[in-house]
Amino acid sequence: MRKTLLSLIVLQTLIATVFAEENKPASTEVEDLAPPSNTPVSYFWSKEVSSAEKSVISTKKSTINASNINGYLMTPHTNPVNVMSHVNTTPIFWGASWYNPRYYSDKIFGLMHFYQNFYGSTYASAINEYLPAELSHQSSSPIIDTSIASANPSNVLAKICSVVNSTINSKSDYYPVYTDIKRGTANYCAYHSAGICNGVPVQFAFFFDLNDDFGCDPSSPYAPAIRTMKSQTSGAVAGIPSMHQQSQGLAALANVTAHELFEAVTDPGYFPSNGSPPYWGGWFDSFYDEVADKCSWTFGPSNTGLSPGTVLIGGYYWKLQGVWSNEAQTTGTGGYPTQNGNLVGCVTGS
Amino acid sequence: MRKITNRGFLAITLLLSMSAICQEMVLMPPELSAHAVTRDVTEYKSREQALIAFIGDKENQQMPLLADDFEVWSDKSRDWQSKDDWLKTARQQANFNIRNLSVRQMDDFAIVNFLLESTDRLDKERSTQFVVDIWRQSTNKLSVRYISDVEPSVQLNPTDRKF
């Protein structure tokens, strides 16, 4: 308990330092990343799709036509649709490693910076078509808990309840829980879920430790290469002079953070007032894919004209996956292809 | 039988109260979870969907995603099925959906397992199969498929979207 409190005090001081850095002009490292002004904004295939596969897939682009597109579009599953137009995010960093500066590197600072500046970015506006009003988002101070973490959703919910029990009071609360647990052979990088804590529905997300995890790495050009000596070195986002914007682990977490935040907003768990079991009542397609699932591991043209997936949030560059837009798919404009190339509804808010 | 002392009674009451408080803290376990899958899962799900699209295209006799010596093993037969025999059977099905896909990569091979839902062409009878595919990574071609029917009792809960 004493360790947790001490960590919180140290953290608050450091965060204040980081946010003070925000007011400074962009560092020279940021400017060095800018391309020549004549760089065209266009769609690039991400490296995850090999050229052999691309040639195979491109021959099948016509398999989905106007008559069978409906199953691929997002549809609401409650009336009025259950979404979160306002979100108050309280990140929780759970696990014994979070007291270790060599482990947390720039992750806590970087993720707080990401959440603080997410609202108002063009990237966040990509999901406005699913919301009754423009998304408003705010973030609260993080909580660090250095007890042993668990990936089990029941244990994650219990931890959230135990550390924020007295302050849970709103359907708008969202608790992303970042752990130091390695993914191992799990086939996912993160998940979002929902439960009830003291009678109040709680939306939350869980994240594995993605340091040097190839299966969950977006290969960001703004972070050191994976599995190198420098991969977890703090980047400029933490206020540390660096040739990179963020560490590899932070870059990977940011990408799945965006994925889970978009899905928690557009498809939060719905808890009927009559006490029936909860269900997903927001936006997803007939294959149960949510808005971020359909564009997982695809990186579209950036809103800054830089390399694929580049998004500018809070003055720093991040490589983030796209999100599905019914509008882009049905109008045929503004979107880029999904990974199988059949659909063109992925957008990055540009 | 030993008599419970006042102190013992107090301790038991306190323990029961503590237990009740702990239980109240989390009233309901999370029954919902939706996963952000790995790059491998996304890539191979996309590849399996491309294969399904080829199977559905009866006019296309070329199957570039299948190895020349591709074969299918199932619980229905002692022998393997050839590519052509299997295609005839597979093309009688429609409305495919892939769920719960996982990937393990081992050297040049990727072992992909998933649940494959489909209906017959008349959309009357629905079936679910557990499929294990062995892909050769250097050629991006499917070498072997293993299939077994799944009992209706293990149909997925639609709230559990681990794919």
Short mmCIF file of C-alpha atoms in Angstrom, two decimals:
data_model
loop_
_atom_site.label_atom_id
_atom_site.label_comp_id
_atom_site.label_asym_id
_atom_site.label_seq_id
_atom_site.Cartn_x
_atom_site.Cartn_y
_atom_site.Cartn_z
CA MET A 1 0.00 0.00 0.00
CA ARG A 2 2.84 2.35 0.99
CA LYS A 3 4.64 1.44 -2.23
CA THR A 4 1.53 2.22 -4.25
CA LEU A 5 1.07 5.60 -2.60
CA LEU A 6 4.73 6.48 -3.08
CA SER A 7 4.51 5.50 -6.74
CA LEU A 8 1.45 7.69 -7.19
CA ILE A 9 3.15 10.74 -5.70
CA VAL A 10 6.26 10.24 -7.86
CA LEU A 11 4.08 9.67 -10.89
CA GLN A 12 2.00 12.79 -10.40
CA THR A 13 5.18 14.86 -10.20
CA LEU A 14 6.57 13.29 -13.35
CA ILE A 15 3.30 13.72 -15.24
CA ALA A 16 3.24 17.38 -14.36
CA THR A 17 6.73 17.62 -15.86
CA VAL A 18 5.63 15.83 -19.00
CA PHE A 19 2.61 18.02 -19.55
CA ALA A 20 4.72 21.09 -18.98
CA GLU A 21 6.81 19.84 -21.90
CA GLU A 22 3.72 19.94 -24.10
CA ASN A 23 3.85 23.71 -24.27
CA LYS A 24 7.32 23.68 -25.74
CA PRO A 25 7.71 23.79 -29.51
CA ALA A 26 8.07 20.45 -31.28
CA SER A 27 11.52 18.98 -30.94
CA THR A 28 13.92 18.80 -33.85
CA GLU A 29 13.50 15.01 -33.91
CA VAL A 30 9.84 15.50 -34.79
CA GLU A 31 10.69 17.85 -37.60
CA ASP A 32 13.27 15.43 -38.97
CA LEU A 33 10.50 12.93 -39.63
CA ALA A 34 8.61 15.21 -41.98
CA PRO A 35 8.64 14.06 -45.59
CA PRO A 36 9.23 16.27 -48.62
CA SER A 37 6.21 18.49 -49.12
CA ASN A 38 5.30 16.82 -52.40
CA THR A 39 4.73 13.41 -50.80
CA PRO A 40 1.34 12.22 -52.08
CA VAL A 41 -1.31 11.08 -49.66
CA SER A 42 -2.17 7.62 -50.84
CA TYR A 43 -2.93 4.15 -49.58
CA PHE A 44 0.00 1.85 -48.92
CA TRP A 45 -0.19 -1.86 -48.20
CA SER A 46 1.07 -2.57 -44.72
CA LYS A 47 3.97 -4.98 -44.43
CA GLU A 48 1.69 -7.50 -42.78
CA VAL A 49 0.26 -8.39 -46.20
CA SER A 50 2.89 -10.16 -48.23
CA SER A 51 3.14 -9.51 -51.92
CA ALA A 52 2.20 -13.11 -52.71
CA GLU A 53 -0.98 -12.84 -50.69
CA LYS A 54 -1.76 -9.43 -52.13
CA SER A 55 -1.77 -10.81 -55.65
CA VAL A 56 -4.12 -13.60 -54.61
CA ILE A 57 -6.46 -11.31 -52.75
CA SER A 58 -6.61 -8.69 -55.46
CA THR A 59 -8.18 -11.20 -57.85
CA LYS A 60 -11.08 -11.66 -55.45
CA LYS A 61 -12.07 -8.06 -54.87
CA SER A 62 -15.28 -8.51 -56.76
CA THR A 63 -16.66 -11.29 -54.53
CA ILE A 64 -18.59 -8.82 -52.37
CA ASN A 65 -21.03 -6.75 -54.36
CA ALA A 66 -23.75 -4.28 -53.54
CA SER A 67 -26.31 -7.01 -52.92
CA ASN A 68 -24.38 -8.75 -50.15
CA ILE A 69 -22.59 -5.80 -48.57
CA ASN A 70 -25.19 -5.31 -45.85
CA GLY A 71 -23.82 -8.07 -43.62
CA TYR A 72 -20.50 -6.25 -43.54
CA LEU A 73 -21.91 -2.91 -42.42
CA MET A 74 -22.12 -1.90 -38.78
CA THR A 75 -25.65 -1.99 -37.39
CA PRO A 76 -26.99 -0.86 -33.98
CA HIS A 77 -28.25 -3.57 -31.63
CA THR A 78 -30.36 -1.53 -29.20
CA ASN A 79 -32.84 1.27 -29.78
CA PRO A 80 -31.70 3.90 -29.06
CA VAL A 81 -28.24 2.51 -29.68
CA ASN A 82 -26.13 1.90 -26.59
CA VAL A 83 -22.92 3.93 -27.02
CA MET A 84 -20.74 6.20 -24.90
CA SER A 85 -20.80 9.73 -26.27
CA HIS A 86 -18.91 10.94 -23.24
CA VAL A 87 -16.02 8.92 -21.80
CA ASN A 88 -14.00 9.48 -18.66
CA THR A 89 -10.91 7.29 -18.86
CA THR A 90 -8.97 6.25 -15.77
CA PRO A 91 -5.97 4.10 -16.74
CA ILE A 92 -4.80 1.49 -14.25
CA PHE A 93 -1.27 0.13 -14.39
CA TRP A 94 -1.33 -3.22 -12.66
CA GLY A 95 1.60 -5.49 -11.89
CA ALA A 96 4.79 -5.59 -9.88
CA SER A 97 6.86 -4.26 -12.80
CA TRP A 98 5.15 -0.88 -12.86
CA TYR A 99 7.32 0.42 -10.02
CA ASN A 100 10.43 -0.22 -12.13
CA PRO A 101 11.48 2.79 -14.26
CA ARG A 102 13.38 0.53 -16.64
CA TYR A 103 10.14 -1.37 -17.27
CA TYR A 104 7.63 1.45 -17.50
CA SER A 105 10.03 3.59 -19.52
CA ASP A 106 7.76 6.13 -21.29
CA LYS A 107 4.58 4.04 -21.20
CA ILE A 108 2.70 5.72 -18.36
CA PHE A 109 3.60 9.21 -19.51
CA GLY A 110 2.99 8.37 -23.14
CA LEU A 111 -0.39 6.72 -22.63
CA MET A 112 -1.58 9.55 -20.39
CA HIS A 113 -0.47 12.01 -23.05
CA PHE A 114 -2.30 9.92 -25.65
CA TYR A 115 -5.56 9.86 -23.65
CA GLN A 116 -5.32 13.55 -22.71
CA ASN A 117 -5.01 14.55 -26.34
CA PHE A 118 -7.19 11.92 -28.01
CA TYR A 119 -10.29 14.06 -27.69
CA GLY A 120 -10.28 16.67 -30.41
CA SER A 121 -7.97 14.76 -32.74
CA THR A 122 -9.16 14.08 -36.27
CA TYR A 123 -8.50 10.40 -35.57
CA ALA A 124 -11.10 10.35 -32.76
CA SER A 125 -13.63 11.96 -35.08
CA ALA A 126 -13.55 8.83 -37.27
CA ILE A 127 -16.29 7.23 -35.12
CA ASN A 128 -18.61 10.22 -34.92
CA GLU A 129 -20.97 8.63 -37.45
CA TYR A 130 -21.91 6.03 -34.81
CA LEU A 131 -22.60 8.52 -32.02
CA PRO A 132 -25.63 10.76 -31.42
CA ALA A 133 -23.27 13.61 -30.52
CA GLU A 134 -19.59 14.22 -31.15
CA LEU A 135 -17.42 12.16 -28.82
CA SER A 136 -16.22 14.01 -25.76
CA HIS A 137 -13.43 12.41 -23.82
CA GLN A 138 -11.50 13.26 -20.70
CA SER A 139 -8.94 11.34 -18.70
CA SER A 140 -8.32 11.17 -14.99
CA SER A 141 -5.07 10.59 -13.13
CA PRO A 142 -3.73 7.06 -13.50
CA ILE A 143 -3.70 4.49 -10.74
CA ILE A 144 -0.69 2.28 -10.18
CA ASP A 145 -1.10 -0.99 -8.34
CA THR A 146 2.00 -3.14 -7.95
CA SER A 147 0.30 -6.30 -6.77
CA ILE A 148 0.49 -9.39 -9.00
CA ALA A 149 -1.69 -8.92 -12.10
CA SER A 150 -4.10 -11.36 -13.73
CA ALA A 151 -5.51 -11.63 -17.26
CA ASN A 152 -8.78 -13.20 -16.12
CA PRO A 153 -11.69 -10.76 -16.73
CA SER A 154 -13.23 -11.50 -13.32
CA ASN A 155 -9.95 -10.72 -11.58
CA VAL A 156 -9.46 -7.57 -13.67
CA LEU A 157 -12.93 -6.35 -12.72
CA ALA A 158 -12.30 -7.19 -9.06
CA LYS A 159 -9.09 -5.15 -9.17
CA ILE A 160 -10.90 -2.19 -10.73
CA CYS A 161 -13.57 -2.40 -8.05
CA SER A 162 -11.00 -2.57 -5.28
CA VAL A 163 -8.94 0.42 -6.41
CA VAL A 164 -11.65 2.78 -7.61
CA ASN A 165 -14.64 1.45 -5.71
CA SER A 166 -15.62 4.74 -4.09
CA THR A 167 -15.41 6.79 -7.28
CA ILE A 168 -17.29 4.56 -9.72
CA ASN A 169 -20.48 6.44 -10.29
CA SER A 170 -21.03 6.93 -13.96
CA LYS A 171 -21.87 4.93 -17.04
CA SER A 172 -19.26 7.07 -18.79
CA ASP A 173 -16.36 5.62 -16.81
CA TYR A 174 -13.86 3.50 -18.73
CA TYR A 175 -10.94 1.69 -17.09
CA PRO A 176 -8.14 0.45 -19.36
CA VAL A 177 -5.93 -1.89 -17.32
CA TYR A 178 -2.32 -2.20 -18.47
CA THR A 179 -0.53 -5.22 -17.06
CA ASP A 180 3.00 -6.63 -17.06
CA ILE A 181 1.77 -10.08 -18.13
CA LYS A 182 3.38 -11.48 -21.28
CA ARG A 183 0.96 -12.72 -23.94
CA GLY A 184 2.48 -16.17 -24.35
CA THR A 185 0.37 -18.18 -26.79
CA ALA A 186 -2.81 -16.15 -26.31
CA ASN A 187 -4.20 -15.14 -29.71
CA TYR A 188 -5.11 -11.62 -28.64
CA CYS A 189 -3.25 -8.50 -27.54
CA ALA A 190 -6.04 -6.92 -25.50
CA TYR A 191 -9.75 -7.14 -24.86
CA HIS A 192 -12.58 -4.91 -23.72
CA SER A 193 -15.22 -6.12 -21.38
CA ALA A 194 -17.87 -5.00 -18.92
CA GLY A 195 -19.17 -5.94 -15.51
CA ILE A 196 -20.94 -4.55 -12.49
CA CYS A 197 -19.21 -3.01 -9.52
CA ASN A 198 -21.32 -1.95 -6.55
CA GLY A 199 -24.40 -1.89 -8.73
CA VAL A 200 -22.83 0.33 -11.39
CA PRO A 201 -22.00 -1.01 -14.89
CA VAL A 202 -18.29 -0.71 -15.59
CA GLN A 203 -16.60 -0.68 -19.00
CA PHE A 204 -12.99 -1.77 -18.96
CA ALA A 205 -10.17 -3.11 -21.10
CA PHE A 206 -7.21 -5.37 -20.48
CA PHE A 207 -3.78 -5.12 -22.11
CA PHE A 208 -0.88 -7.58 -22.10
CA ASP A 209 2.72 -6.41 -21.82
CA LEU A 210 3.55 -5.87 -25.50
CA ASN A 211 7.29 -5.22 -25.11
CA ASP A 212 9.06 -6.98 -27.99
CA ASP A 213 5.92 -8.96 -28.88
CA PHE A 214 6.00 -9.35 -32.65
CA GLY A 215 2.39 -10.58 -32.84
CA CYS A 216 1.06 -7.30 -31.45
CA ASP A 217 3.58 -4.85 -32.85
CA PRO A 218 2.52 -2.28 -35.48
CA SER A 219 6.14 -1.78 -36.63
CA SER A 220 5.94 1.92 -35.98
CA PRO A 221 8.52 4.08 -37.75
CA TYR A 222 8.30 6.37 -34.72
CA ALA A 223 9.69 3.77 -32.32
CA PRO A 224 12.91 1.71 -32.20
CA ALA A 225 12.84 -1.66 -33.92
CA ILE A 226 11.42 -4.57 -31.97
CA ARG A 227 13.81 -6.85 -30.04
CA THR A 228 16.75 -4.50 -30.20
CA MET A 229 18.89 -3.13 -27.37
CA LYS A 230 17.09 0.21 -27.69
CA SER A 231 13.54 -1.07 -28.17
CA GLN A 232 12.28 0.09 -24.78
CA THR A 233 14.21 3.36 -24.60
CA SER A 234 11.99 6.31 -23.75
CA GLY A 235 10.97 8.49 -26.65
CA ALA A 236 10.30 12.19 -27.09
CA VAL A 237 6.72 11.86 -25.88
CA ALA A 238 8.09 11.42 -22.36
CA GLY A 239 10.03 14.67 -22.67
CA ILE A 240 13.31 12.86 -23.17
CA PRO A 241 15.48 13.92 -26.12
CA SER A 242 15.37 11.02 -28.52
CA MET A 243 15.38 10.21 -32.19
CA HIS A 244 12.08 8.41 -31.61
CA GLN A 245 8.68 9.60 -30.51
CA GLN A 246 8.09 6.61 -28.23
CA SER A 247 9.46 3.22 -27.15
CA GLN A 248 8.40 0.10 -29.05
CA GLY A 249 6.27 -1.10 -26.13
CA LEU A 250 4.44 2.21 -25.94
CA ALA A 251 3.89 2.31 -29.70
CA ALA A 252 2.34 -1.18 -29.55
CA LEU A 253 0.15 -0.30 -26.58
CA ALA A 254 -1.04 2.90 -28.24
CA ASN A 255 -2.22 1.00 -31.30
CA VAL A 256 -4.35 -1.47 -29.31
CA THR A 257 -5.38 1.32 -26.92
CA ALA A 258 -7.03 3.07 -29.86
CA HIS A 259 -8.64 -0.23 -30.92
CA GLU A 260 -10.19 -0.87 -27.50
CA LEU A 261 -11.22 2.74 -26.89
CA PHE A 262 -13.08 2.90 -30.21
CA GLU A 263 -14.87 -0.35 -29.46
CA ALA A 264 -15.70 0.48 -25.85
CA VAL A 265 -17.25 3.74 -27.09
CA THR A 266 -19.23 2.29 -29.99
CA ASP A 267 -20.10 -1.08 -28.45
CA PRO A 268 -20.04 -0.98 -24.65
CA GLY A 269 -21.57 -3.86 -22.72
CA TYR A 270 -25.28 -3.19 -22.26
CA PHE A 271 -26.95 -3.96 -18.94
CA PRO A 272 -30.75 -4.11 -19.24
CA SER A 273 -32.59 -2.31 -16.45
CA ASN A 274 -34.76 -5.37 -15.80
CA GLY A 275 -31.73 -7.31 -14.56
CA SER A 276 -31.44 -9.58 -17.61
CA PRO A 277 -27.91 -10.70 -18.51
CA PRO A 278 -25.76 -8.07 -20.23
CA TYR A 279 -25.13 -8.18 -23.94
CA TRP A 280 -23.43 -6.21 -26.67
CA GLY A 281 -25.95 -3.58 -27.73
CA GLY A 282 -23.86 -1.16 -29.76
CA TRP A 283 -22.48 -1.27 -33.28
CA PHE A 284 -21.14 -4.45 -34.89
CA ASP A 285 -21.70 -6.33 -38.14
CA SER A 286 -23.38 -9.66 -38.82
CA PHE A 287 -20.08 -11.47 -38.17
CA TYR A 288 -19.81 -9.85 -34.70
CA ASP A 289 -16.91 -7.68 -35.88
CA GLU A 290 -16.81 -4.31 -34.14
CA VAL A 291 -15.58 -1.06 -35.69
CA ALA A 292 -11.89 -1.67 -34.98
CA ASP A 293 -11.91 -5.42 -35.68
CA LYS A 294 -12.62 -4.90 -39.35
CA CYS A 295 -9.53 -2.74 -39.80
CA SER A 296 -7.15 -4.55 -37.44
CA TRP A 297 -3.52 -4.42 -38.53
CA THR A 298 -4.25 -2.24 -41.53
CA PHE A 299 -2.71 1.19 -41.71
CA GLY A 300 -4.19 3.69 -44.07
CA PRO A 301 -3.03 6.99 -45.49
CA SER A 302 -2.12 9.33 -42.67
CA ASN A 303 -3.82 12.62 -41.98
CA THR A 304 -0.41 14.25 -42.10
CA GLY A 305 0.86 12.81 -45.38
CA LEU A 306 3.49 10.70 -43.62
CA SER A 307 3.97 6.93 -43.69
CA PRO A 308 0.93 4.60 -43.51
CA GLY A 309 -1.01 4.74 -40.27
CA THR A 310 0.59 7.96 -39.06
CA VAL A 311 -1.73 9.93 -36.82
CA LEU A 312 -0.87 13.17 -35.06
CA ILE A 313 -2.10 13.26 -31.47
CA GLY A 314 -0.94 15.82 -28.96
CA GLY A 315 1.92 16.99 -31.15
CA TYR A 316 3.44 13.53 -31.55
CA TYR A 317 3.28 10.91 -34.26
CA TRP A 318 1.73 7.51 -33.63
CA LYS A 319 1.18 4.58 -35.97
CA LEU A 320 -2.43 3.55 -35.42
CA GLN A 321 -4.76 1.14 -37.17
CA GLY A 322 -7.83 2.36 -39.03
CA VAL A 323 -11.44 2.08 -37.97
CA TRP A 324 -14.45 1.00 -39.98
CA SER A 325 -16.74 3.62 -41.53
CA ASN A 326 -20.10 2.60 -43.03
CA GLU A 327 -20.11 5.94 -44.78
CA ALA A 328 -16.75 5.42 -46.48
CA GLN A 329 -17.78 1.94 -47.62
CA THR A 330 -21.19 2.90 -48.98
CA THR A 331 -20.08 6.12 -50.66
CA GLY A 332 -16.86 4.58 -51.91
CA THR A 333 -14.89 7.65 -50.92
CA GLY A 334 -12.39 8.38 -48.18
CA GLY A 335 -11.74 4.79 -47.16
CA TYR A 336 -8.91 2.35 -47.70
CA PRO A 337 -9.08 -1.47 -48.02
CA THR A 338 -9.50 -3.99 -45.24
CA GLN A 339 -6.78 -6.61 -44.97
CA ASN A 340 -8.50 -9.06 -47.30
CA GLY A 341 -8.98 -6.26 -49.80
CA ASN A 342 -12.67 -6.92 -50.31
CA LEU A 343 -13.98 -3.78 -48.65
CA VAL A 344 -12.88 -0.14 -48.59
CA GLY A 345 -14.42 1.18 -45.37
CA CYS A 346 -11.35 1.71 -43.20
CA VAL A 347 -10.57 5.32 -42.25
CA THR A 348 -8.16 7.20 -40.01
CA GLY A 349 -10.16 10.40 -39.65
CA SER A 350 -8.24 12.29 -42.27
CA MET B 1 -19.84 -31.08 20.62
CA ARG B 2 -17.78 -28.12 21.83
CA LYS B 3 -19.57 -25.07 23.01
CA ILE B 4 -18.82 -21.93 20.97
CA THR B 5 -17.47 -19.19 23.21
CA ASN B 6 -18.54 -15.56 22.94
CA ARG B 7 -15.16 -14.70 21.38
CA GLY B 8 -15.49 -17.53 18.85
CA PHE B 9 -19.01 -16.43 17.97
CA LEU B 10 -17.80 -12.89 17.44
CA ALA B 11 -14.97 -14.10 15.18
CA ILE B 12 -17.35 -16.18 13.06
CA THR B 13 -19.79 -13.26 12.76
CA LEU B 14 -16.96 -10.97 11.70
CA LEU B 15 -15.72 -13.49 9.12
CA LEU B 16 -19.20 -13.90 7.67
CA SER B 17 -19.63 -10.13 7.49
CA MET B 18 -16.26 -9.72 5.77
CA SER B 19 -17.22 -12.44 3.30
CA ALA B 20 -20.51 -10.68 2.55
CA ILE B 21 -18.69 -7.37 1.97
CA CYS B 22 -16.18 -9.01 -0.37
CA GLN B 23 -18.95 -10.64 -2.35
CA GLU B 24 -20.80 -7.35 -2.66
CA MET B 25 -17.73 -5.63 -4.11
CA VAL B 26 -18.13 -7.48 -7.42
CA LEU B 27 -21.76 -8.25 -7.92
CA MET B 28 -21.51 -9.72 -11.35
CA PRO B 29 -18.57 -11.32 -13.15
CA PRO B 30 -17.98 -9.97 -16.64
CA GLU B 31 -19.83 -12.14 -19.09
CA LEU B 32 -18.70 -10.17 -22.09
CA SER B 33 -15.30 -9.83 -23.65
CA ALA B 34 -14.26 -8.84 -27.16
CA HIS B 35 -10.66 -9.39 -28.15
CA ALA B 36 -8.20 -7.42 -30.27
CA VAL B 37 -6.51 -10.32 -32.00
CA THR B 38 -2.87 -10.61 -33.03
CA ARG B 39 -1.41 -9.88 -36.45
CA ASP B 40 -1.16 -13.61 -37.18
CA VAL B 41 -4.82 -14.20 -36.44
CA THR B 42 -5.87 -11.27 -38.61
CA GLU B 43 -3.65 -12.38 -41.47
CA TYR B 44 -4.75 -16.01 -41.46
CA LYS B 45 -8.41 -15.17 -40.96
CA SER B 46 -8.11 -13.00 -44.06
CA ARG B 47 -6.41 -15.86 -45.90
CA GLU B 48 -9.12 -18.35 -44.89
CA GLN B 49 -11.78 -15.87 -46.04
CA ALA B 50 -10.02 -15.56 -49.39
CA LEU B 51 -10.06 -19.35 -49.67
CA ILE B 52 -13.79 -19.41 -48.92
CA ALA B 53 -14.34 -16.81 -51.63
CA PHE B 54 -12.49 -19.01 -54.12
CA ILE B 55 -14.52 -22.05 -53.10
CA GLY B 56 -17.74 -20.09 -53.61
CA ASP B 57 -16.72 -19.03 -57.10
CA LYS B 58 -17.77 -22.10 -59.09
CA GLU B 59 -16.63 -20.64 -62.38
CA ASN B 60 -13.09 -20.40 -61.14
CA GLN B 61 -11.37 -23.76 -61.46
CA GLN B 62 -8.02 -22.46 -60.30
CA MET B 63 -7.30 -22.64 -56.61
CA PRO B 64 -4.07 -20.70 -56.12
CA LEU B 65 -4.26 -21.00 -52.34
CA LEU B 66 -4.15 -24.81 -52.39
CA ALA B 67 -0.93 -26.81 -52.73
CA ASP B 68 -0.73 -29.26 -55.63
CA ASP B 69 -0.70 -32.19 -53.22
CA PHE B 70 -3.41 -30.69 -50.99
CA GLU B 71 -5.47 -33.26 -49.13
CA VAL B 72 -8.31 -33.30 -46.62
CA TRP B 73 -8.73 -35.68 -43.71
CA SER B 74 -11.98 -35.97 -41.79
CA ASP B 75 -13.67 -38.08 -39.16
CA LYS B 76 -16.05 -39.32 -41.84
CA SER B 77 -13.58 -41.41 -43.81
CA ARG B 78 -10.57 -43.62 -43.30
CA ASP B 79 -8.91 -42.19 -46.42
CA TRP B 80 -7.98 -38.70 -47.42
CA GLN B 81 -9.94 -36.70 -49.98
CA SER B 82 -8.27 -35.18 -53.00
CA LYS B 83 -8.58 -31.50 -53.87
CA ASP B 84 -11.24 -32.08 -56.54
CA ASP B 85 -13.35 -34.42 -54.42
CA TRP B 86 -13.26 -32.05 -51.50
CA LEU B 87 -14.18 -29.04 -53.66
CA LYS B 88 -17.31 -30.82 -54.87
CA THR B 89 -18.42 -31.30 -51.26
CA ALA B 90 -17.37 -27.85 -50.09
CA ARG B 91 -19.25 -26.12 -52.90
CA GLN B 92 -22.53 -27.55 -51.66
CA GLN B 93 -22.23 -25.31 -48.62
CA ALA B 94 -22.76 -21.54 -48.35
CA ASN B 95 -22.87 -18.65 -45.88
CA PHE B 96 -19.55 -19.46 -44.28
CA ASN B 97 -18.45 -17.83 -41.05
CA ILE B 98 -15.15 -18.26 -39.26
CA ARG B 99 -14.94 -18.09 -35.47
CA ASN B 100 -12.36 -18.60 -32.74
CA LEU B 101 -9.36 -18.70 -35.07
CA SER B 102 -5.93 -19.34 -33.56
CA VAL B 103 -2.51 -19.61 -35.16
CA ARG B 104 0.72 -21.32 -34.11
CA GLN B 105 3.75 -20.85 -36.34
CA MET B 106 6.37 -23.58 -36.49
CA ASP B 107 9.26 -23.04 -38.87
CA ASP B 108 7.81 -23.03 -42.39
CA PHE B 109 4.36 -24.10 -41.24
CA ALA B 110 1.45 -22.25 -39.68
CA ILE B 111 -1.09 -24.37 -37.85
CA VAL B 112 -4.45 -22.64 -37.96
CA ASN B 113 -7.51 -23.90 -36.12
CA PHE B 114 -11.00 -22.44 -36.12
CA LEU B 115 -14.73 -23.14 -36.08
CA LEU B 116 -16.30 -22.99 -39.53
CA GLU B 117 -20.03 -22.40 -39.65
CA SER B 118 -21.96 -22.89 -42.88
CA THR B 119 -25.36 -23.74 -44.25
CA ASP B 120 -26.46 -25.84 -47.17
CA ARG B 121 -27.26 -24.03 -50.40
CA LEU B 122 -30.94 -23.78 -49.44
CA ASP B 123 -29.97 -22.15 -46.16
CA LYS B 124 -31.94 -24.81 -44.25
CA GLU B 125 -29.39 -26.91 -42.44
CA ARG B 126 -26.65 -25.26 -40.42
CA SER B 127 -23.45 -27.07 -39.53
CA THR B 128 -20.30 -26.29 -37.59
CA GLN B 129 -16.93 -27.92 -38.16
CA PHE B 130 -13.70 -27.74 -36.23
CA VAL B 131 -10.98 -27.20 -38.83
CA VAL B 132 -7.21 -27.50 -38.56
CA ASP B 133 -5.31 -26.13 -41.54
CA ILE B 134 -1.59 -26.52 -42.17
CA TRP B 135 -0.28 -23.64 -44.29
CA ARG B 136 3.20 -23.61 -45.79
CA GLN B 137 4.43 -20.08 -45.14
CA SER B 138 7.07 -19.92 -47.85
CA THR B 139 4.50 -20.59 -50.59
CA ASN B 140 1.37 -19.18 -48.90
CA LYS B 141 -0.46 -22.38 -49.85
CA LEU B 142 -2.66 -24.67 -47.80
CA SER B 143 -1.10 -28.15 -47.56
CA VAL B 144 -3.52 -30.16 -45.42
CA ARG B 145 -6.94 -29.66 -43.87
CA TYR B 146 -8.33 -31.74 -40.99
CA ILE B 147 -12.08 -31.54 -40.36
CA SER B 148 -14.44 -32.86 -37.72
CA ASP B 149 -18.08 -32.02 -37.06
CA VAL B 150 -18.84 -30.15 -33.87
CA GLU B 151 -21.78 -31.14 -31.70
CA PRO B 152 -24.50 -28.47 -31.45
CA SER B 153 -23.86 -28.32 -27.70
CA VAL B 154 -20.60 -26.49 -28.32
CA GLN B 155 -22.14 -23.82 -30.53
CA LEU B 156 -20.70 -20.52 -29.51
CA ASN B 157 -22.36 -18.04 -27.28
CA PRO B 158 -22.68 -14.94 -29.47
CA THR B 159 -21.46 -12.77 -26.59
CA ASP B 160 -18.13 -14.60 -26.56
CA ARG B 161 -16.25 -13.20 -29.50
CA LYS B 162 -12.81 -14.69 -29.14
CA PHE B 163 -11.88 -14.61 -32.79
#
